[in-house]
């Protein structure tokens, strides 16, 4: 299996795309660090993976907070020894509203969770990947990162920032044999879109 003996740290893995990705990595032999702000959701993903014969452990963190990210990464390293792949998937959406109606606190919250969290996770994991001689980072963007959508402007801006963050990281980290890519899912039926 392609991910045997590899550890994947996957944020926002308690539901939706993150949970599907966690289950897929585990089915391909990876040890999956299932990170989510919601303990119950993280443990449900771990339970599903273990029932299918995979390896996974739940880790709870608000990935927009540096101290919690650092503690999570340390705990994952203590559990599995190393992090070979980081999947930055945690994110939020907003109810439909004009970008002119988005208040400052909401704007900051979207950027904090959808963009800052990815930077914090990379800053915590990359030094160890450099020591390993390489690694892989995947950031979840969106088709909305390239095509503006009606009344979800703040979300679109945050996902556009994810694309440029990915490009900047890829440029800087290539010298260390660390690849950085983004995926751009379209509309997906998950609890993120239902809220």
Short mmCIF file of the C-alpha atoms (twelve columns), coordinates in Angstrom:
data_MODEL
# 
_entry.id   MODEL 
# 
loop_
_atom_site.group_PDB 
_atom_site.id 
_atom_site.type_symbol 
_atom_site.label_atom_id 
_atom_site.label_alt_id 
_atom_site.label_comp_id 
_atom_site.label_asym_id 
_atom_site.label_seq_id 
_atom_site.Cartn_x 
_atom_site.Cartn_y 
_atom_site.Cartn_z 
_atom_site.pdbx_PDB_model_num 
ATOM 1   C CA . UNK A 1   0.000   0.000  0.000  1 
ATOM 2   C CA . UNK A 2   1.401   3.415  -0.951 1 
ATOM 3   C CA . UNK A 3   1.216   5.007  2.509  1 
ATOM 4   C CA . UNK A 4   2.492   2.130  4.637  1 
ATOM 5   C CA . UNK A 5   4.706   3.418  7.475  1 
ATOM 6   C CA . UNK A 6   3.674   7.005  6.728  1 
ATOM 7   C CA . UNK A 7   1.948   9.294  9.206  1 
ATOM 8   C CA . UNK A 8   -0.619  11.775 7.948  1 
ATOM 9   C CA . UNK A 9   -1.738  14.698 10.098 1 
ATOM 10  C CA . UNK A 10  -5.124  15.757 8.765  1 
ATOM 11  C CA . UNK A 11  -6.942  18.766 10.222 1 
ATOM 12  C CA . UNK A 12  -10.705 19.127 10.103 1 
ATOM 13  C CA . UNK A 13  -10.850 15.346 9.872  1 
ATOM 14  C CA . UNK A 14  -13.909 14.894 12.053 1 
ATOM 15  C CA . UNK A 15  -16.420 15.278 9.240  1 
ATOM 16  C CA . UNK A 16  -17.010 15.952 5.558  1 
ATOM 17  C CA . UNK A 17  -14.094 15.999 3.139  1 
ATOM 18  C CA . UNK A 18  -11.617 15.650 5.990  1 
ATOM 19  C CA . UNK A 19  -13.207 12.472 7.279  1 
ATOM 20  C CA . UNK A 20  -13.381 10.970 3.784  1 
ATOM 21  C CA . UNK A 21  -9.719  11.807 3.231  1 
ATOM 22  C CA . UNK A 22  -8.725  10.319 6.604  1 
ATOM 23  C CA . UNK A 23  -10.536 7.085  5.821  1 
ATOM 24  C CA . UNK A 24  -8.930  6.924  2.380  1 
ATOM 25  C CA . UNK A 25  -5.397  7.476  3.697  1 
ATOM 26  C CA . UNK A 26  -5.964  4.796  6.341  1 
ATOM 27  C CA . UNK A 27  -7.262  2.343  3.744  1 
ATOM 28  C CA . UNK A 28  -3.980  2.857  1.888  1 
ATOM 29  C CA . UNK A 29  -1.864  1.970  4.916  1 
ATOM 30  C CA . UNK A 30  -1.245  5.360  6.555  1 
ATOM 31  C CA . UNK A 31  -1.268  6.040  10.267 1 
ATOM 32  C CA . UNK A 32  -3.734  8.908  10.493 1 
ATOM 33  C CA . UNK A 33  -3.633  11.654 13.090 1 
ATOM 34  C CA . UNK A 34  -7.268  12.772 13.035 1 
ATOM 35  C CA . UNK A 35  -7.309  16.391 14.183 1 
ATOM 36  C CA . UNK A 36  -10.492 18.335 14.810 1 
ATOM 37  C CA . UNK A 37  -11.815 21.004 17.156 1 
ATOM 38  C CA . UNK A 38  -14.738 18.669 17.978 1 
ATOM 39  C CA . UNK A 39  -13.593 15.672 20.055 1 
ATOM 40  C CA . UNK A 40  -16.728 13.628 19.375 1 
ATOM 41  C CA . UNK A 41  -16.352 14.007 15.613 1 
ATOM 42  C CA . UNK A 42  -12.640 13.187 15.703 1 
ATOM 43  C CA . UNK A 43  -13.266 10.056 17.735 1 
ATOM 44  C CA . UNK A 44  -16.075 8.990  15.374 1 
ATOM 45  C CA . UNK A 45  -13.659 9.178  12.439 1 
ATOM 46  C CA . UNK A 46  -11.055 7.187  14.375 1 
ATOM 47  C CA . UNK A 47  -13.658 4.566  15.274 1 
ATOM 48  C CA . UNK A 48  -14.694 4.174  11.626 1 
ATOM 49  C CA . UNK A 49  -11.060 3.801  10.546 1 
ATOM 50  C CA . UNK A 50  -10.271 1.229  13.218 1 
ATOM 51  C CA . UNK A 51  -13.392 -0.769 12.419 1 
ATOM 52  C CA . UNK A 52  -12.081 -1.034 8.857  1 
ATOM 53  C CA . UNK A 53  -8.708  -2.269 10.105 1 
ATOM 54  C CA . UNK A 54  -6.845  1.020  9.822  1 
ATOM 55  C CA . UNK A 55  -4.662  2.945  12.251 1 
ATOM 56  C CA . UNK A 56  -5.772  6.300  13.625 1 
ATOM 57  C CA . UNK A 57  -5.683  8.445  16.741 1 
ATOM 58  C CA . UNK A 58  -7.794  11.487 17.609 1 
ATOM 59  C CA . UNK A 59  -6.227  14.832 18.475 1 
ATOM 60  C CA . UNK A 60  -8.272  17.843 19.550 1 
ATOM 61  C CA . UNK A 61  -7.102  21.358 18.716 1 
ATOM 62  C CA . UNK A 62  -8.249  24.765 17.554 1 
ATOM 63  C CA . UNK A 63  -5.750  25.029 14.709 1 
ATOM 64  C CA . UNK A 64  -6.105  28.806 14.562 1 
ATOM 65  C CA . UNK A 65  -4.299  29.014 17.931 1 
ATOM 66  C CA . UNK A 66  -0.499  28.593 17.908 1 
ATOM 67  C CA . UNK A 67  -0.211  27.011 21.360 1 
ATOM 68  C CA . UNK A 68  -2.812  24.377 20.513 1 
ATOM 69  C CA . UNK A 69  -1.169  23.653 17.151 1 
ATOM 70  C CA . UNK A 70  2.245   23.225 18.754 1 
ATOM 71  C CA . UNK A 71  0.804   20.932 21.441 1 
ATOM 72  C CA . UNK A 72  -1.047  18.883 18.800 1 
ATOM 73  C CA . UNK A 73  2.029   18.444 16.618 1 
ATOM 74  C CA . UNK A 74  4.121   17.416 19.630 1 
ATOM 75  C CA . UNK A 75  1.469   14.872 20.643 1 
ATOM 76  C CA . UNK A 76  1.318   13.422 17.113 1 
ATOM 77  C CA . UNK A 77  5.108   13.106 17.009 1 
ATOM 78  C CA . UNK A 78  5.115   11.394 20.394 1 
ATOM 79  C CA . UNK A 79  2.431   8.971  19.194 1 
ATOM 80  C CA . UNK A 80  3.767   8.124  15.730 1 
ATOM 81  C CA . UNK A 81  7.363   9.345  15.735 1 
ATOM 82  C CA . UNK A 82  7.154   11.596 12.694 1 
ATOM 83  C CA . UNK A 83  4.743   13.446 10.415 1 
ATOM 84  C CA . UNK A 84  5.329   12.687 6.742  1 
ATOM 85  C CA . UNK A 85  2.237   14.298 5.259  1 
ATOM 86  C CA . UNK A 86  0.270   17.332 6.445  1 
ATOM 87  C CA . UNK A 87  -3.212  17.899 5.068  1 
ATOM 88  C CA . UNK A 88  -4.529  21.345 6.034  1 
ATOM 89  C CA . UNK A 89  -8.253  20.823 5.645  1 
ATOM 90  C CA . UNK A 90  -9.875  22.627 8.588  1 
ATOM 91  C CA . UNK A 91  -12.126 25.459 7.500  1 
ATOM 92  C CA . UNK A 92  -15.430 27.224 7.900  1 
ATOM 93  C CA . UNK A 93  -18.064 28.722 5.642  1 
ATOM 94  C CA . UNK A 94  -20.561 31.479 6.374  1 
ATOM 95  C CA . UNK A 95  -24.280 31.930 5.842  1 
ATOM 96  C CA . UNK A 96  -24.930 33.733 2.558  1 
ATOM 97  C CA . UNK A 97  -24.497 37.481 2.918  1 
ATOM 98  C CA . UNK A 98  -23.190 40.378 0.890  1 
ATOM 99  C CA . UNK A 99  -19.506 41.014 1.414  1 
ATOM 100 C CA . UNK A 100 -20.540 44.559 2.349  1 
ATOM 101 C CA . UNK A 101 -22.428 43.164 5.348  1 
ATOM 102 C CA . UNK A 102 -19.577 41.079 6.759  1 
ATOM 103 C CA . UNK A 103 -18.502 42.613 10.070 1 
ATOM 104 C CA . UNK A 104 -14.844 42.874 11.061 1 
ATOM 105 C CA . UNK A 105 -15.010 40.072 13.622 1 
ATOM 106 C CA . UNK A 106 -16.517 37.635 11.119 1 
ATOM 107 C CA . UNK A 107 -13.970 38.633 8.462  1 
ATOM 108 C CA . UNK A 108 -11.122 37.974 10.883 1 
ATOM 109 C CA . UNK A 109 -12.634 34.659 11.991 1 
ATOM 110 C CA . UNK A 110 -12.853 33.345 8.419  1 
ATOM 111 C CA . UNK A 111 -9.256  34.333 7.673  1 
ATOM 112 C CA . UNK A 112 -8.038  32.980 11.017 1 
ATOM 113 C CA . UNK A 113 -9.553  29.547 10.532 1 
ATOM 114 C CA . UNK A 114 -9.245  29.163 6.757  1 
ATOM 115 C CA . UNK A 115 -5.782  30.689 6.251  1 
ATOM 116 C CA . UNK A 116 -3.884  31.387 9.472  1 
ATOM 117 C CA . UNK A 117 -4.445  27.816 10.665 1 
ATOM 118 C CA . UNK A 118 -2.622  26.481 7.608  1 
ATOM 119 C CA . UNK A 119 0.362   28.740 8.192  1 
ATOM 120 C CA . UNK A 120 0.552   27.746 11.864 1 
ATOM 121 C CA . UNK A 121 0.397   24.026 11.053 1 
ATOM 122 C CA . UNK A 122 3.101   24.383 8.400  1 
ATOM 123 C CA . UNK A 123 5.343   26.342 10.753 1 
ATOM 124 C CA . UNK A 124 4.964   23.595 13.366 1 
ATOM 125 C CA . UNK A 125 5.496   20.612 11.045 1 
ATOM 126 C CA . UNK A 126 8.021   21.795 8.447  1 
ATOM 127 C CA . UNK A 127 11.143  21.804 10.681 1 
ATOM 128 C CA . UNK A 128 10.684  18.093 11.306 1 
ATOM 129 C CA . UNK A 129 10.028  17.420 7.600  1 
ATOM 130 C CA . UNK A 130 13.319  19.169 6.813  1 
ATOM 131 C CA . UNK A 131 15.079  16.844 9.274  1 
ATOM 132 C CA . UNK A 132 13.432  13.851 7.558  1 
ATOM 133 C CA . UNK A 133 14.710  15.006 4.178  1 
ATOM 134 C CA . UNK A 134 11.308  15.837 2.718  1 
ATOM 135 C CA . UNK A 135 7.569   15.687 3.085  1 
ATOM 136 C CA . UNK A 136 4.214   16.490 1.557  1 
ATOM 137 C CA . UNK A 137 1.745   19.261 2.350  1 
ATOM 138 C CA . UNK A 138 -1.745  19.499 0.858  1 
ATOM 139 C CA . UNK A 139 -3.992  22.501 1.479  1 
ATOM 140 C CA . UNK A 140 -7.727  22.439 0.877  1 
ATOM 141 C CA . UNK A 141 -8.698  25.465 -1.188 1 
ATOM 142 C CA . UNK A 142 -11.902 25.610 -3.265 1 
ATOM 143 C CA . UNK A 143 -13.152 26.348 -6.737 1 
ATOM 144 C CA . UNK A 144 -14.312 29.573 -5.054 1 
ATOM 145 C CA . UNK A 145 -10.646 30.543 -4.766 1 
ATOM 146 C CA . UNK A 146 -10.621 31.327 -8.494 1 
ATOM 147 C CA . UNK A 147 -14.245 32.141 -9.295 1 
ATOM 148 C CA . UNK A 148 -16.098 34.621 -7.064 1 
ATOM 149 C CA . UNK A 149 -19.445 33.405 -5.807 1 
ATOM 150 C CA . UNK A 150 -22.539 35.377 -4.985 1 
ATOM 151 C CA . UNK A 151 -22.825 36.332 -1.301 1 
ATOM 152 C CA . UNK A 152 -19.903 34.231 -0.005 1 
ATOM 153 C CA . UNK A 153 -17.237 36.836 -0.676 1 
ATOM 154 C CA . UNK A 154 -15.359 36.439 2.600  1 
ATOM 155 C CA . UNK A 155 -15.054 32.693 2.019  1 
ATOM 156 C CA . UNK A 156 -13.865 33.276 -1.571 1 
ATOM 157 C CA . UNK A 157 -11.194 35.706 -0.396 1 
ATOM 158 C CA . UNK A 158 -9.965  33.278 2.269  1 
ATOM 159 C CA . UNK A 159 -9.666  30.441 -0.229 1 
ATOM 160 C CA . UNK A 160 -7.869  32.679 -2.735 1 
ATOM 161 C CA . UNK A 161 -5.386  33.403 0.051  1 
ATOM 162 C CA . UNK A 162 -4.946  29.653 0.546  1 
ATOM 163 C CA . UNK A 163 -3.890  29.321 -3.098 1 
ATOM 164 C CA . UNK A 164 -1.272  32.045 -2.822 1 
ATOM 165 C CA . UNK A 165 -0.027  30.731 0.531  1 
ATOM 166 C CA . UNK A 166 0.382   27.346 -1.146 1 
ATOM 167 C CA . UNK A 167 2.412   28.862 -3.986 1 
ATOM 168 C CA . UNK A 168 4.664   30.772 -1.585 1 
ATOM 169 C CA . UNK A 169 5.253   27.686 0.547  1 
ATOM 170 C CA . UNK A 170 5.962   25.551 -2.518 1 
ATOM 171 C CA . UNK A 171 8.545   28.046 -3.742 1 
ATOM 172 C CA . UNK A 172 10.363  28.215 -0.411 1 
ATOM 173 C CA . UNK A 173 10.162  24.540 0.562  1 
ATOM 174 C CA . UNK A 174 11.136  22.897 -2.734 1 
ATOM 175 C CA . UNK A 175 14.819  23.120 -1.726 1 
ATOM 176 C CA . UNK A 176 14.025  20.771 1.188  1 
ATOM 177 C CA . UNK A 177 12.230  18.176 -0.958 1 
ATOM 178 C CA . UNK A 178 8.880   19.225 0.507  1 
ATOM 179 C CA . UNK A 179 6.091   19.512 -2.030 1 
ATOM 180 C CA . UNK A 180 3.150   21.806 -1.332 1 
ATOM 181 C CA . UNK A 181 -0.065  21.556 -3.326 1 
ATOM 182 C CA . UNK A 182 -3.661  22.702 -3.051 1 
ATOM 183 C CA . UNK A 183 -6.852  20.944 -4.034 1 
ATOM 184 C CA . UNK A 184 -9.949  22.866 -5.083 1 
ATOM 185 C CA . UNK A 185 -13.133 20.960 -4.341 1 
ATOM 186 C CA . UNK A 186 -16.382 22.238 -5.819 1 
ATOM 187 C CA . UNK A 187 -19.708 22.264 -4.024 1 
ATOM 188 C CA . UNK A 188 -19.804 19.194 -1.782 1 
ATOM 189 C CA . UNK A 189 -22.674 17.963 0.355  1 
ATOM 190 C CA . UNK A 190 -21.178 18.201 3.841  1 
ATOM 191 C CA . UNK A 191 -22.191 19.707 7.171  1 
ATOM 192 C CA . UNK A 192 -20.045 22.753 6.260  1 
ATOM 193 C CA . UNK A 193 -22.515 23.680 3.530  1 
ATOM 194 C CA . UNK A 194 -25.514 22.875 5.684  1 
ATOM 195 C CA . UNK A 195 -24.557 25.405 8.392  1 
# 
